[in-house]
Coordinates of C-alpha atoms in Angstrom, one line a residue:
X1 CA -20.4 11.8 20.0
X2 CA -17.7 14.0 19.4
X3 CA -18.6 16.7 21.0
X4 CA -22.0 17.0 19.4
X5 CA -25.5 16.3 20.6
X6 CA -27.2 15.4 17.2
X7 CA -28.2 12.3 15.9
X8 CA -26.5 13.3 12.7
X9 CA -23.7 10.8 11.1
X10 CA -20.4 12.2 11.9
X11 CA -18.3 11.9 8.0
X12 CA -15.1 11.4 7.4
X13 CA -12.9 11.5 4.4
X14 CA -9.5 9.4 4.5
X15 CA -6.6 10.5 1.9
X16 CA -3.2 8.7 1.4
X17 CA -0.3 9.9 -0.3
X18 CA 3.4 7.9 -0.6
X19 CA 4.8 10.8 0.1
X20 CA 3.3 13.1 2.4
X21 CA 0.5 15.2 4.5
X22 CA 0.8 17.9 1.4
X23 CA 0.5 15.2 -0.8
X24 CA -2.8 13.1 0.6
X25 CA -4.0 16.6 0.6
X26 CA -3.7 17.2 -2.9
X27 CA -4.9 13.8 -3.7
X28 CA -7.7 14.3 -1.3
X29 CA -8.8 17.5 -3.3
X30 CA -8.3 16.6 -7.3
X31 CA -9.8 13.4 -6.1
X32 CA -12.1 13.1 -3.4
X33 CA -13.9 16.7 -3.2
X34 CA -17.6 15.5 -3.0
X35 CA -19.1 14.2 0.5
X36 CA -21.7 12.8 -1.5
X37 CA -20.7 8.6 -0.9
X38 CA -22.9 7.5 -3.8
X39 CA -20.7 9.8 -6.0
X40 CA -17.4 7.5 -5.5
X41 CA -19.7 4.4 -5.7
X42 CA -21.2 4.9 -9.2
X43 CA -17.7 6.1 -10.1
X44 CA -15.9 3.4 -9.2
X45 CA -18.8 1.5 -10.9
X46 CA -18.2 3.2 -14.0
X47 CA -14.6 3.1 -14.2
X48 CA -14.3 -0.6 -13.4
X49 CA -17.0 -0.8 -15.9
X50 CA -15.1 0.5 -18.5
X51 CA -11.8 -1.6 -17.1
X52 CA -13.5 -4.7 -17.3
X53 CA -15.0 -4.6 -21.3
X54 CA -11.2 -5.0 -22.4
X55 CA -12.1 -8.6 -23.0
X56 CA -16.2 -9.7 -23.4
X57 CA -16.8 -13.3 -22.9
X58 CA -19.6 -15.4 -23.6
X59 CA -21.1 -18.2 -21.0
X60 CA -23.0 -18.7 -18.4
X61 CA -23.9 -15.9 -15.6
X62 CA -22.0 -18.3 -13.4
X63 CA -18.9 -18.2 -15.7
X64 CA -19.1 -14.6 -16.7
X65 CA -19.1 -13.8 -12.6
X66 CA -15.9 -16.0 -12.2
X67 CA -13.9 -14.7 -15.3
X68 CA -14.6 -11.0 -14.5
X69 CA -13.7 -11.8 -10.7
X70 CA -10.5 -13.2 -11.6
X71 CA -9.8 -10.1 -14.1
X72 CA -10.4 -7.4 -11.6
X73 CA -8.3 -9.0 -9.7
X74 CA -5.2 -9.0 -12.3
X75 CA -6.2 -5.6 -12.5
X76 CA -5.8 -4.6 -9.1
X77 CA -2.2 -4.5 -9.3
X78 CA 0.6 -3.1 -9.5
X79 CA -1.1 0.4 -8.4
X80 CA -0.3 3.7 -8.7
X81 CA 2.5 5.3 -6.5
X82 CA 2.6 8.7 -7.2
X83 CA 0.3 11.7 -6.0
X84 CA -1.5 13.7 -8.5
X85 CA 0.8 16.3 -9.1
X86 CA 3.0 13.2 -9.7
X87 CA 6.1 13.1 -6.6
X88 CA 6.3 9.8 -5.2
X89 CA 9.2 8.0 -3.5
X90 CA 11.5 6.3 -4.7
X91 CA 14.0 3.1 -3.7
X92 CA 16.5 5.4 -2.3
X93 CA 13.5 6.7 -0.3
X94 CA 13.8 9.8 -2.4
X95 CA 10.8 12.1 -3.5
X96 CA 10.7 12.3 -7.0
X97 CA 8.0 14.1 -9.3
X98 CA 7.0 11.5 -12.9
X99 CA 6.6 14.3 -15.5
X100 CA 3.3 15.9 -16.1
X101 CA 0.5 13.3 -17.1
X102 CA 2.4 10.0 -15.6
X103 CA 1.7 7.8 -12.8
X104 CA 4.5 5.7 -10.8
X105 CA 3.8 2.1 -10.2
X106 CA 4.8 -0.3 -7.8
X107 CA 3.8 -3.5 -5.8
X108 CA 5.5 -5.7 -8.4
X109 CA 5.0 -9.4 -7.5
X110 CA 6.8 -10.3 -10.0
X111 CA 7.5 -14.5 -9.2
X112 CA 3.0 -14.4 -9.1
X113 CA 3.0 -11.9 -12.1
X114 CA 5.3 -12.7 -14.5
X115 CA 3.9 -16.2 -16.3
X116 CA 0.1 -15.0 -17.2
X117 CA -0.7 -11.8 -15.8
X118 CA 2.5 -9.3 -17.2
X119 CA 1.4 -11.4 -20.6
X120 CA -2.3 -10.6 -20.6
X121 CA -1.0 -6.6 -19.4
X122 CA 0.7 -7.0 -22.8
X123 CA -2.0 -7.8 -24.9
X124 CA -5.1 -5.9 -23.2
X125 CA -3.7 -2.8 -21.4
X126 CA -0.4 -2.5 -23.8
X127 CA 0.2 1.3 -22.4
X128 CA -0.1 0.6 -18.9
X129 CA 2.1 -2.8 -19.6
X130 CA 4.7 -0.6 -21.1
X131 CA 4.6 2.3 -17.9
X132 CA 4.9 -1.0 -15.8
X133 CA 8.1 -1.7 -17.9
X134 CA 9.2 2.0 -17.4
X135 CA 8.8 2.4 -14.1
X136 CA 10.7 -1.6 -13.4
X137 CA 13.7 0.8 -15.5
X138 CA 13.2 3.5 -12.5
X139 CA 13.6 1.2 -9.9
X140 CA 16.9 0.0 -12.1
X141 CA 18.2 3.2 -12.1
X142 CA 17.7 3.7 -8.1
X143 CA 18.1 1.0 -7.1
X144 CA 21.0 -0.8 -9.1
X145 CA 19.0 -3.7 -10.0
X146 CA 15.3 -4.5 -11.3
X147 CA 12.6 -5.1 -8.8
X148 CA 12.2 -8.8 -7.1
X149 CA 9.2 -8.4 -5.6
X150 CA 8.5 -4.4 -5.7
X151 CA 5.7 -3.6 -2.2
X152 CA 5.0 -0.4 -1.9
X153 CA 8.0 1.2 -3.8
X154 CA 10.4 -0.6 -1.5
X155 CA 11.9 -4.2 -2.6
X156 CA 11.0 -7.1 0.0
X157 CA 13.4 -9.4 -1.8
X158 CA 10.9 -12.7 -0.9
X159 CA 11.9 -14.5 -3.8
X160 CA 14.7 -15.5 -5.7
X161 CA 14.9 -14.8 -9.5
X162 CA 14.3 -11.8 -11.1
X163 CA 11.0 -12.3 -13.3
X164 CA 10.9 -8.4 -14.4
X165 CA 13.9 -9.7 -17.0
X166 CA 11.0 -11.7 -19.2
X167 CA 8.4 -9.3 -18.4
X168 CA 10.4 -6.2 -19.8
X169 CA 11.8 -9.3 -22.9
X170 CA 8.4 -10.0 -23.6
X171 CA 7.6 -6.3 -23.7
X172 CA 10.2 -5.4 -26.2
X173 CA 9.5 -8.5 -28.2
X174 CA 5.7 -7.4 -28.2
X175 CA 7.3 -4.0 -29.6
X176 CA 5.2 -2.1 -26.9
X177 CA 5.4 1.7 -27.6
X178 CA 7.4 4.2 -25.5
X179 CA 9.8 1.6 -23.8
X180 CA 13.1 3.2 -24.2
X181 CA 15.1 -0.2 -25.3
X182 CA 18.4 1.0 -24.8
X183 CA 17.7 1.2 -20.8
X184 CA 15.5 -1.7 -20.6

């Protein structure tokens, strides 16, 4: 009841942030200021909408719900790191802010990733495949090697080889814009 005597719902609002309390704040307010629940659900709705017409396919209801099932789920990763006013953390464990306008990713499972999905990033989502490719460089630079298998923006080192070598070769081959060569 907590504390209350009404039959009224009690609501809650969760926020998360990498980072910090500040942070899940910020994120909660730029992106979860409305209690209205079927806000967020039409939103999410529409956005995945809007993901999911990056490739339209023609077959049977029953094919159409498997294809799209197994695209929102190469879609799901790797996911945004950062808060909105852009400070995640880094390898070194490290708060660092992405300039203005840019997300940090991680969960990188690179040895799953590499063969079909990092490919199809390529050639659907060619800016977000090339911020994956920036962001591998970041973990480089921290880190003194390219992520393994990246969870969280911590590596877990669960596999051997390192399968971000011919995602970021494949990216440069694929002459994806705004990859800085010279670091990758």
């Amino acid at each position: 009841q907590f504390g209350n005597d009404t039959d009224q719902p009690l609501m809650v609002k969760v926020a998360i942030s990498p980072v910090d309390s500040e942070g899940a704040r910020l994120n909660m307010k730029d992106e979860a200021a409305s209690w209205d629940f079927s806000h967020y659900v039409k939103a999410a709705h529409d956005a995945w909408e809007r993901e999911l017409q990056c490739i339209d396919i023609d077959g049977t209801e029953e094919e159409k719900t498997i294809f799209y099932t197994g695209l929102y789920h190469v879609l799901m990763q790797p996911n945004a790191m950062s808060d909105v006013d852009g400070r995640y953390v880094d390898t070194n464990f490290e708060t660092k802010r992405m300039p203005a306008g840019r997300t940090y990713h991680s969960t990188f499972s690179l040895w799953d990733t590499f063969r079909a999905a990092h490919p199809l990033y390529t050639l659907i989502k060619p800016d977000i495949a090339a911020e994956f490719v920036r962001d591998m460089v970041l973990h480089h630079e921290t880190y003194g090697y390219l992520p393994i298998w990246d969870l969280w923006g911590q590596e877990n080192y669960c596999m051997i080889g390192n399968h971000a070598i011919p995602v970021i070769a494949d990216a440069i081959l694929a002459e994806l814009p705004g990859i800085d060569v010279e670091k990758a």
